[in-house]
Amino acid sequence: MTEATRRERLRAATEAEIRQRARDLLVASGREAVTLRAIARELGITAPALYRYYDSREELLRRLCDDICDDLAAELHAKLAGEDFLDRVFAVCRTFREWALAHPDEFALVFATPADGGRTQQDQFGGVFLRIVGPLMAEGAVQVRAEPFELPGLAAHQESLARAFTSEGVDVPPEAVGSDAVYCLLRWWVRVYGHVALEVFGRFPFDLHHADRLYDSMLHELAHDLGFD
């Protein structure tokens, strides 16, 4: 091993340790507790020393988001096994909810914090979902039943969805990415994410018992929109 390679490995290990300490602080005390000073204290070094690894707290938080997204994606990908399309969709959606409830601070950092350019890191869940739905859309196995609402600039939404499929390595013909498909997939994301966010943040307007049953009922309604009863 060359000296340069050794230094690179040591640097990578140190960066990973810094992010793990940051994640521990996030889980224990929330986002505001994640400061360079607090992390330096945990590591027994000075705060300025951390700037050799991360230019700012914001950069560290972005990298922490990447780590969290990687873990979430791994959990969701583990649910892609099996033959039945609907079972896979439901398993991914249920796992997303279970993960969010078990990791509220991590969910808040990733899904409730605007990132650069006003975008968020929601693609980790959305990407897995697109990889499930895309091949069936391409094969014509999904027959969208929902009546598309008139959305301004719908052509741009269709182009955006087509690019999303391409970025996930899913080959979907243009004719399968119609206005009904855009509308249906948007409804899936808005309702799944909306329910999970309301539940994680305790924002339902009343005490909700058996939220899991309400969630499953919603999934079945959405499945009906895709042509599944």
Coordinates of N, CA and C in Angstrom, one line a residue:
M1 N 0.8 -1.2 0.0 CA 0.0 0.0 0.0 C 0.9 1.3 0.0
T2 N 0.6 2.2 -0.9 CA 1.4 3.4 -1.0 C 1.0 4.3 0.1
E3 N 1.9 5.3 0.4 CA 1.6 6.3 1.5 C 0.4 7.1 1.2
A4 N 0.2 7.4 -0.1 CA -1.0 8.2 -0.5 C -2.2 7.4 -0.3
T5 N -2.2 6.1 -0.7 CA -3.4 5.3 -0.5 C -3.7 5.1 1.0
R6 N -2.7 5.0 1.8 CA -2.9 4.9 3.3 C -3.5 6.1 3.8
R7 N -3.1 7.3 3.4 CA -3.6 8.6 3.9 C -5.1 8.7 3.4
E8 N -5.4 8.3 2.2 CA -6.7 8.3 1.7 C -7.7 7.4 2.5
R9 N -7.2 6.3 2.9 CA -8.0 5.4 3.7 C -8.2 5.9 5.1
L10 N -7.2 6.5 5.7 CA -7.3 7.1 7.0 C -8.3 8.3 7.0
R11 N -8.2 9.1 5.9 CA -9.1 10.2 5.8 C -10.5 9.8 5.7
A12 N -10.8 8.7 4.8 CA -12.1 8.2 4.6 C -12.7 7.7 5.9
A13 N -11.8 7.0 6.7 CA -12.3 6.4 8.0 C -12.6 7.5 8.9
T14 N -11.8 8.6 9.0 CA -12.1 9.7 9.8 C -13.4 10.4 9.5
E15 N -13.6 10.6 8.2 CA -14.8 11.3 7.7 C -16.1 10.4 8.1
A16 N -15.9 9.1 8.0 CA -17.0 8.2 8.3 C -17.3 8.3 9.8
E17 N -16.3 8.4 10.6 CA -16.4 8.5 12.1 C -17.1 9.8 12.4
I18 N -16.7 10.9 11.8 CA -17.3 12.2 12.0 C -18.8 12.1 11.7
R19 N -19.2 11.5 10.6 CA -20.6 11.4 10.2 C -21.4 10.6 11.2
Q20 N -20.7 9.5 11.6 CA -21.4 8.6 12.6 C -21.7 9.4 13.9
R21 N -20.7 10.2 14.4 CA -20.9 11.0 15.6 C -22.0 12.0 15.4
A22 N -22.1 12.6 14.2 CA -23.1 13.5 13.8 C -24.5 12.8 13.9
R23 N -24.5 11.6 13.3 CA -25.8 10.9 13.3 C -26.2 10.5 14.7
D24 N -25.3 10.1 15.6 CA -25.6 9.8 16.9 C -26.2 11.0 17.6
L25 N -25.6 12.2 17.4 CA -26.2 13.4 18.0 C -27.6 13.7 17.5
L26 N -27.7 13.5 16.2 CA -29.0 13.8 15.5 C -30.1 12.9 16.2
V27 N -29.8 11.6 16.3 CA -30.8 10.7 16.9 C -31.1 11.0 18.4
A28 N -30.0 11.4 19.1 CA -30.1 11.6 20.5 C -30.8 12.9 20.9
S29 N -30.5 13.9 20.1 CA -30.9 15.3 20.5 C -31.5 16.1 19.4
G30 N -31.6 15.6 18.2 CA -32.2 16.4 17.1 C -31.2 17.2 16.3
R31 N -31.7 17.7 15.2 CA -30.8 18.4 14.2 C -30.0 19.5 14.8
E32 N -30.6 20.3 15.7 CA -29.9 21.5 16.3 C -28.7 21.1 17.1
A33 N -28.7 19.9 17.6 CA -27.6 19.4 18.4 C -26.4 19.0 17.5
V34 N -26.6 18.9 16.2 CA -25.5 18.5 15.3 C -24.7 19.8 15.0
T35 N -23.7 20.1 15.7 CA -22.8 21.2 15.5 C -21.3 20.7 15.4
L36 N -20.5 21.4 14.7 CA -19.1 21.0 14.6 C -18.4 21.0 15.9
R37 N -18.8 22.0 16.8 CA -18.2 22.0 18.1 C -18.6 20.8 18.9
A38 N -19.8 20.4 18.9 CA -20.3 19.2 19.6 C -19.6 17.9 19.1
I39 N -19.5 17.8 17.8 CA -18.8 16.6 17.2 C -17.3 16.6 17.6
A40 N -16.7 17.8 17.5 CA -15.3 17.8 17.9 C -15.1 17.4 19.3
R41 N -16.0 17.9 20.2 CA -15.9 17.5 21.6 C -16.0 16.0 21.8
E42 N -16.9 15.3 21.0 CA -17.1 13.9 21.1 C -15.8 13.2 20.6
L43 N -15.2 13.7 19.6 CA -14.0 13.1 19.0 C -12.7 13.5 19.8
G44 N -12.8 14.5 20.7 CA -11.6 14.9 21.4 C -10.6 15.7 20.6
I45 N -11.2 16.5 19.6 CA -10.3 17.3 18.8 C -10.9 18.7 18.8
T46 N -10.2 19.7 18.2 CA -10.7 21.0 18.1 C -11.7 21.2 16.9
A47 N -12.7 22.1 17.1 CA -13.6 22.3 16.0 C -13.0 22.7 14.7
P48 N -12.0 23.6 14.7 CA -11.3 24.0 13.4 C -10.7 22.8 12.7
A49 N -10.3 21.7 13.5 CA -9.7 20.6 12.8 C -10.7 19.9 11.9
L50 N -12.0 20.0 12.2 CA -13.1 19.4 11.4 C -13.1 20.0 10.0
Y51 N -12.7 21.2 9.9 CA -12.8 21.9 8.6 C -11.8 21.3 7.6
R52 N -10.9 20.4 8.0 CA -10.0 19.7 7.1 C -10.8 18.6 6.4
Y53 N -12.0 18.3 6.9 CA -12.8 17.2 6.3 C -14.1 17.7 5.7
Y54 N -14.7 18.7 6.3 CA -15.9 19.3 5.8 C -15.8 20.8 5.9
D55 N -16.3 21.4 4.8 CA -16.1 22.9 4.7 C -17.1 23.6 5.6
S56 N -18.2 23.0 6.0 CA -19.2 23.7 6.8 C -20.1 22.6 7.4
R57 N -20.9 23.1 8.4 CA -21.9 22.2 9.0 C -22.9 21.8 7.9
E58 N -23.3 22.7 7.0 CA -24.2 22.3 5.9 C -23.7 21.2 5.0
E59 N -22.4 21.2 4.7 CA -21.9 20.1 3.9 C -21.9 18.8 4.7
L60 N -21.6 18.9 6.0 CA -21.7 17.7 6.8 C -23.1 17.1 6.8
L61 N -24.1 18.0 7.0 CA -25.5 17.5 7.0 C -25.9 16.9 5.7
R62 N -25.4 17.5 4.6 CA -25.7 16.9 3.3 C -25.1 15.5 3.1
R63 N -23.9 15.3 3.6 CA -23.3 14.0 3.5 C -24.0 13.0 4.5
L64 N -24.5 13.5 5.6 CA -25.2 12.7 6.5 C -26.5 12.3 5.9
C65 N -27.2 13.2 5.1 CA -28.4 12.8 4.4 C -28.1 11.7 3.4
D66 N -27.0 11.7 2.8 CA -26.6 10.7 1.8 C -26.5 9.3 2.5
D67 N -25.8 9.3 3.7 CA -25.7 8.1 4.5 C -27.0 7.5 4.9
I68 N -27.9 8.4 5.3 CA -29.2 8.0 5.8 C -30.0 7.4 4.6
C69 N -29.9 8.1 3.5 CA -30.6 7.7 2.3 C -30.1 6.3 1.8
D70 N -28.8 6.1 1.9 CA -28.3 4.8 1.5 C -28.8 3.7 2.4
D71 N -28.9 3.9 3.7 CA -29.5 2.9 4.6 C -30.9 2.7 4.2
L72 N -31.7 3.7 4.0 CA -33.1 3.6 3.7 C -33.3 2.8 2.4
A73 N -32.5 3.2 1.4 CA -32.6 2.5 0.1 C -32.3 1.0 0.2
A74 N -31.3 0.7 1.1 CA -30.9 -0.8 1.3 C -32.1 -1.5 1.9
E75 N -32.8 -0.9 2.9 CA -34.0 -1.6 3.5 C -35.1 -1.7 2.4
L76 N -35.3 -0.7 1.6 CA -36.4 -0.8 0.6 C -36.0 -1.8 -0.5
H77 N -34.8 -1.8 -0.9 CA -34.4 -2.8 -1.9 C -34.6 -4.2 -1.4
A78 N -34.4 -4.5 -0.1 CA -34.5 -5.8 0.4 C -36.0 -6.3 0.2
K79 N -36.9 -5.4 0.0 CA -38.3 -5.8 -0.2 C -38.7 -6.0 -1.6
L80 N -37.8 -5.9 -2.5 CA -38.1 -6.1 -3.9 C -38.1 -7.5 -4.4
A81 N -37.7 -8.5 -3.5 CA -37.8 -9.9 -3.9 C -39.2 -10.3 -4.0
G82 N -39.5 -11.3 -4.8 CA -40.8 -11.9 -5.0 C -41.4 -11.6 -6.3
E83 N -42.4 -12.3 -6.7 CA -43.0 -12.3 -8.0 C -44.2 -11.3 -8.1
D84 N -45.0 -11.2 -7.1 CA -46.2 -10.5 -7.1 C -45.9 -9.0 -7.1
F85 N -46.4 -8.3 -8.1 CA -46.2 -6.8 -8.2 C -46.8 -6.1 -7.0
L86 N -48.0 -6.4 -6.7 CA -48.7 -5.6 -5.6 C -48.1 -5.9 -4.3
D87 N -47.6 -7.1 -4.0 CA -47.0 -7.5 -2.8 C -45.7 -6.6 -2.6
R88 N -45.0 -6.5 -3.7 CA -43.7 -5.7 -3.6 C -44.0 -4.2 -3.4
V89 N -45.0 -3.7 -4.1 CA -45.3 -2.3 -3.9 C -45.8 -2.0 -2.4
F90 N -46.6 -2.9 -1.9 CA -47.1 -2.7 -0.5 C -46.0 -2.9 0.5
A91 N -45.1 -3.9 0.2 CA -44.0 -4.1 1.1 C -43.0 -2.9 1.2
V92 N -42.8 -2.3 0.0 CA -41.9 -1.1 0.0 C -42.6 0.1 0.7
C93 N -43.8 0.3 0.5 CA -44.6 1.4 1.1 C -44.7 1.2 2.6
R94 N -44.9 0.0 3.0 CA -45.0 -0.3 4.5 C -43.7 -0.1 5.1
T95 N -42.6 -0.6 4.5 CA -41.3 -0.5 5.0 C -40.9 1.0 5.2
F96 N -41.3 1.8 4.2 CA -41.0 3.2 4.3 C -41.6 3.8 5.5
R97 N -42.9 3.5 5.7 CA -43.6 4.0 6.9 C -42.9 3.5 8.2
E98 N -42.6 2.2 8.3 CA -42.0 1.7 9.5 C -40.6 2.3 9.7
W99 N -39.9 2.5 8.7 CA -38.5 3.1 8.8 C -38.7 4.6 9.4
A100 N -39.6 5.3 8.8 CA -39.8 6.7 9.2 C -40.2 6.8 10.7
L101 N -41.1 5.9 11.1 CA -41.6 6.0 12.5 C -40.5 5.5 13.5
A102 N -39.6 4.7 13.0 CA -38.5 4.2 13.8 C -37.3 5.2 13.8
H103 N -37.3 6.1 12.8 CA -36.2 7.0 12.7 C -36.7 8.5 12.5
P104 N -37.5 9.0 13.4 CA -38.1 10.3 13.1 C -37.2 11.5 12.9
D105 N -36.0 11.5 13.6 CA -35.1 12.6 13.4 C -34.4 12.5 12.1
E106 N -34.1 11.3 11.7 CA -33.4 11.1 10.4 C -34.4 11.3 9.2
F107 N -35.7 10.9 9.4 CA -36.7 11.2 8.5 C -36.9 12.7 8.3
A108 N -36.9 13.4 9.4 CA -37.1 14.9 9.4 C -35.9 15.6 8.6
L109 N -34.7 15.1 8.9 CA -33.5 15.7 8.2 C -33.6 15.5 6.7
V110 N -33.9 14.3 6.3 CA -33.9 13.9 4.9 C -35.1 14.4 4.1
F111 N -36.3 14.3 4.7 CA -37.5 14.5 4.0 C -38.2 15.8 4.3
A112 N -37.8 16.5 5.3 CA -38.4 17.8 5.7 C -37.5 19.0 5.6
T113 N -36.3 18.8 5.0 CA -35.3 19.8 4.9 C -35.0 20.1 3.5
P114 N -35.3 21.3 2.9 CA -34.9 21.6 1.6 C -33.4 21.5 1.4
A115 N -33.0 20.9 0.3 CA -31.6 20.8 0.0 C -31.2 21.9 -1.0
D116 N -30.1 21.7 -1.6 CA -29.6 22.8 -2.6 C -30.7 22.9 -3.7
G117 N -30.9 24.1 -4.1 CA -31.9 24.4 -5.2 C -33.3 24.1 -4.8
G118 N -33.6 24.0 -3.5 CA -35.0 23.7 -3.0 C -35.4 22.3 -3.2
R119 N -34.5 21.4 -3.6 CA -34.9 20.0 -3.8 C -34.7 19.3 -2.5
T120 N -35.3 18.1 -2.4 CA -35.2 17.3 -1.2 C -34.7 15.9 -1.6
Q121 N -34.4 15.1 -0.6 CA -33.9 13.8 -0.9 C -34.9 12.7 -1.0
Q122 N -36.1 13.0 -1.5 CA -37.2 12.0 -1.6 C -37.0 10.9 -2.6
D123 N -35.9 11.1 -3.5 CA -35.7 10.2 -4.6 C -35.4 8.8 -4.1
Q124 N -34.9 8.6 -2.9 CA -34.5 7.3 -2.4 C -35.7 6.4 -2.4
F125 N -36.8 6.9 -1.9 CA -38.0 6.1 -1.9 C -38.6 6.1 -3.3
G126 N -38.7 7.2 -3.9 CA -39.3 7.3 -5.2 C -38.6 6.5 -6.2
G127 N -37.3 6.4 -6.1 CA -36.5 5.7 -7.1 C -36.8 4.2 -7.0
V128 N -36.9 3.7 -5.8 CA -37.3 2.2 -5.7 C -38.7 2.0 -6.2
F129 N -39.6 2.9 -5.9 CA -41.0 2.7 -6.4 C -41.0 2.7 -7.9
L130 N -40.3 3.6 -8.6 CA -40.2 3.7 -10.0 C -39.7 2.4 -10.6
R131 N -38.7 1.8 -10.0 CA -38.1 0.6 -10.5 C -39.1 -0.6 -10.4
I132 N -40.1 -0.5 -9.5 CA -41.1 -1.5 -9.4 C -42.2 -1.3 -10.5
V133 N -42.6 -0.1 -10.6 CA -43.8 0.2 -11.5 C -43.4 0.3 -12.9
G134 N -42.1 0.9 -13.2 CA -41.7 1.1 -14.6 C -41.8 -0.1 -15.5
P135 N -41.2 -1.3 -15.1 CA -41.3 -2.4 -16.0 C -42.7 -2.9 -16.3
L136 N -43.6 -2.8 -15.3 CA -45.0 -3.2 -15.6 C -45.7 -2.2 -16.4
M137 N -45.4 -0.9 -16.3 CA -45.9 0.1 -17.2 C -45.5 -0.2 -18.7
A138 N -44.2 -0.5 -18.8 CA -43.6 -0.8 -20.1 C -44.3 -2.0 -20.7
E139 N -44.7 -3.0 -19.9 CA -45.3 -4.2 -20.4 C -46.8 -4.1 -20.6
G140 N -47.3 -2.9 -20.2 CA -48.8 -2.7 -20.2 C -49.6 -3.5 -19.2
A141 N -48.8 -3.9 -18.1 CA -49.5 -4.7 -17.0 C -50.3 -3.7 -16.1
V142 N -49.9 -2.5 -16.1 CA -50.6 -1.5 -15.2 C -51.6 -0.7 -16.1
Q143 N -52.8 -0.8 -15.7 CA -53.9 -0.1 -16.4 C -54.4 1.0 -15.5
V144 N -54.0 2.2 -15.8 CA -54.3 3.3 -14.9 C -55.8 3.6 -15.0
R145 N -56.5 3.7 -13.9 CA -57.9 3.9 -13.9 C -58.3 5.4 -13.4
A146 N -57.3 6.0 -12.8 CA -57.6 7.3 -12.3 C -57.8 8.3 -13.4
E147 N -58.8 9.2 -13.2 CA -59.0 10.3 -14.2 C -58.0 11.4 -13.9
P148 N -57.2 11.7 -14.9 CA -56.2 12.7 -14.6 C -56.7 14.1 -14.4
F149 N -56.3 14.8 -13.4 CA -56.7 16.1 -13.1 C -55.9 17.0 -14.0
E150 N -56.5 18.1 -14.5 CA -55.8 19.0 -15.4 C -54.7 19.8 -14.7
L151 N -53.5 19.4 -14.9 CA -52.3 20.0 -14.3 C -51.6 21.0 -15.2
P152 N -51.3 22.2 -14.8 CA -50.6 23.1 -15.6 C -49.3 22.5 -16.0
G153 N -48.9 22.7 -17.3 CA -47.6 22.2 -17.7 C -47.4 20.7 -17.6
L154 N -48.5 20.0 -18.0 CA -48.4 18.6 -17.8 C -47.4 17.9 -18.7
A155 N -47.1 18.5 -19.8 CA -46.1 17.9 -20.7 C -44.7 17.9 -20.0
A156 N -44.4 19.0 -19.2 CA -43.2 19.0 -18.5 C -43.1 17.9 -17.4
H157 N -44.3 17.7 -16.8 CA -44.3 16.6 -15.8 C -44.0 15.2 -16.5
Q158 N -44.6 15.0 -17.7 CA -44.4 13.8 -18.4 C -42.9 13.6 -18.7
E159 N -42.3 14.7 -19.2 CA -40.9 14.7 -19.5 C -40.0 14.4 -18.3
S160 N -40.4 15.0 -17.2 CA -39.7 14.8 -15.9 C -39.8 13.3 -15.5
L161 N -41.0 12.8 -15.6 CA -41.2 11.3 -15.2 C -40.3 10.4 -16.1
A162 N -40.3 10.7 -17.4 CA -39.6 9.9 -18.3 C -38.1 10.0 -18.0
R163 N -37.6 11.2 -17.6 CA -36.2 11.3 -17.2 C -35.9 10.5 -15.9
A164 N -36.9 10.5 -15.0 CA -36.7 9.8 -13.8 C -36.6 8.3 -14.0
F165 N -37.4 7.8 -14.9 CA -37.3 6.4 -15.3 C -35.9 6.1 -15.9
T166 N -35.5 6.9 -16.8 CA -34.2 6.7 -17.4 C -33.1 6.8 -16.4
S167 N -33.1 7.7 -15.4 CA -32.1 7.8 -14.4 C -32.0 6.6 -13.5
E168 N -33.1 5.9 -13.4 CA -33.2 4.7 -12.6 C -32.9 3.4 -13.4
G169 N -32.6 3.6 -14.7 CA -32.2 2.5 -15.6 C -33.4 1.7 -16.0
V170 N -34.6 2.3 -16.0 CA -35.8 1.6 -16.4 C -36.3 2.1 -17.8
D171 N -36.4 1.2 -18.7 CA -36.8 1.6 -20.1 C -38.3 1.5 -20.2
V172 N -38.9 2.7 -20.3 CA -40.3 2.8 -20.4 C -40.6 3.6 -21.7
P173 N -41.4 3.0 -22.6 CA -41.7 3.7 -23.9 C -42.5 5.0 -23.6
P174 N -42.3 6.0 -24.4 CA -43.0 7.3 -24.2 C -44.5 7.2 -24.1
E175 N -45.1 6.2 -24.9 CA -46.5 6.1 -24.9 C -47.1 5.6 -23.5
A176 N -46.2 5.0 -22.7 CA -46.6 4.5 -21.4 C -46.5 5.6 -20.3
V177 N -45.9 6.7 -20.7 CA -45.8 7.8 -19.7 C -46.7 8.9 -20.1
G178 N -48.0 8.6 -20.0 CA -49.1 9.5 -20.4 C -49.5 10.4 -19.2
S179 N -50.5 11.3 -19.4 CA -50.9 12.1 -18.4 C -51.6 11.4 -17.2
D180 N -52.2 10.2 -17.6 CA -52.8 9.4 -16.5 C -51.8 8.8 -15.6
A181 N -50.6 8.4 -16.2 CA -49.6 7.8 -15.4 C -48.9 8.8 -14.5
V182 N -48.7 10.0 -15.0 CA -48.1 11.1 -14.2 C -49.0 11.4 -13.1
Y183 N -50.3 11.6 -13.3 CA -51.3 11.9 -12.3 C -51.3 10.8 -11.2
C184 N -51.3 9.5 -11.7 CA -51.5 8.4 -10.7 C -50.2 8.3 -9.8
L185 N -49.0 8.4 -10.4 CA -47.8 8.3 -9.6 C -47.7 9.5 -8.7
L186 N -48.1 10.7 -9.1 CA -48.1 11.8 -8.2 C -49.0 11.6 -7.0
R187 N -50.1 11.0 -7.3 CA -51.1 10.7 -6.2 C -50.5 9.7 -5.2
W188 N -49.8 8.7 -5.7 CA -49.1 7.7 -4.9 C -48.2 8.4 -3.9
W189 N -47.3 9.2 -4.5 CA -46.2 9.9 -3.7 C -46.8 10.8 -2.7
V190 N -47.7 11.7 -3.1 CA -48.3 12.7 -2.2 C -49.0 12.0 -1.1
R191 N -49.8 11.0 -1.3 CA -50.6 10.4 -0.3 C -49.7 9.5 0.6
V192 N -48.8 8.8 0.1 CA -47.9 8.0 0.9 C -47.0 8.9 1.8
Y193 N -46.3 9.8 1.2 CA -45.5 10.7 1.9 C -46.3 11.5 2.9
G194 N -47.4 12.0 2.4 CA -48.3 12.9 3.3 C -48.7 12.2 4.6
H195 N -49.2 10.9 4.4 CA -49.6 10.1 5.6 C -48.5 9.9 6.5
V196 N -47.3 9.5 6.0 CA -46.2 9.2 6.8 C -45.7 10.4 7.5
A197 N -45.6 11.5 6.8 CA -45.1 12.8 7.5 C -46.1 13.2 8.6
L198 N -47.4 13.2 8.3 CA -48.4 13.5 9.4 C -48.2 12.6 10.6
E199 N -48.0 11.4 10.4 CA -47.9 10.4 11.5 C -46.6 10.6 12.2
V200 N -45.5 10.8 11.5 CA -44.2 11.0 12.2 C -44.2 12.3 13.0
F201 N -44.7 13.3 12.5 CA -44.7 14.6 13.1 C -45.9 14.8 14.1
G202 N -46.8 13.8 14.2 CA -47.9 14.0 15.1 C -48.9 15.1 14.7
R203 N -49.1 15.2 13.4 CA -49.9 16.4 12.9 C -51.3 16.0 12.4
F204 N -51.7 14.8 12.7 CA -53.1 14.5 12.5 C -54.0 15.4 13.4
P205 N -55.1 15.9 12.9 CA -55.9 16.8 13.7 C -56.6 16.2 14.9
F206 N -56.5 14.9 15.1 CA -57.1 14.3 16.2 C -56.3 13.0 16.5
D207 N -56.6 12.4 17.7 CA -55.9 11.2 18.0 C -56.3 10.1 17.1
L208 N -55.3 9.5 16.4 CA -55.6 8.5 15.4 C -55.2 7.1 15.9
H209 N -56.2 6.3 16.1 CA -55.9 4.9 16.5 C -55.8 4.0 15.2
H210 N -55.0 3.0 15.3 CA -54.8 2.1 14.1 C -54.4 2.8 12.9
A211 N -53.4 3.7 13.0 CA -53.0 4.4 11.8 C -52.5 3.4 10.7
D212 N -52.0 2.3 11.1 CA -51.5 1.3 10.1 C -52.7 0.8 9.3
R213 N -53.8 0.7 9.8 CA -55.0 0.2 9.1 C -55.4 1.3 8.1
L214 N -55.4 2.5 8.5 CA -55.7 3.6 7.6 C -54.7 3.7 6.4
Y215 N -53.5 3.5 6.8 CA -52.4 3.5 5.7 C -52.6 2.3 4.7
D216 N -52.9 1.1 5.2 CA -53.2 0.0 4.3 C -54.4 0.2 3.5
S217 N -55.5 0.8 4.1 CA -56.7 1.2 3.3 C -56.3 2.1 2.1
M218 N -55.5 3.1 2.4 CA -55.1 4.1 1.4 C -54.3 3.3 0.3
L219 N -53.4 2.4 0.7 CA -52.6 1.7 -0.3 C -53.5 0.9 -1.2
H220 N -54.6 0.3 -0.7 CA -55.5 -0.5 -1.5 C -56.3 0.4 -2.5
E221 N -56.6 1.6 -2.0 CA -57.3 2.6 -2.9 C -56.4 3.0 -4.0
L222 N -55.2 3.2 -3.7 CA -54.2 3.6 -4.7 C -54.0 2.5 -5.7
A223 N -53.9 1.3 -5.2 CA -53.7 0.1 -6.1 C -54.9 0.0 -7.1
H224 N -56.1 0.3 -6.6 CA -57.2 0.3 -7.5 C -57.0 1.2 -8.7
D225 N -56.4 2.4 -8.4 CA -56.1 3.3 -9.5 C -55.2 2.8 -10.5
L226 N -54.3 1.8 -10.1 CA -53.4 1.1 -11.1 C -54.0 -0.1 -11.7
G227 N -55.3 -0.3 -11.5 CA -55.9 -1.4 -12.1 C -55.9 -2.7 -11.3
F228 N -55.6 -2.6 -10.0 CA -55.6 -3.8 -9.2 C -56.7 -3.7 -8.1
D229 N -57.5 -4.7 -8.0 CA -58.6 -4.8 -7.0 C -58.2 -5.5 -5.8

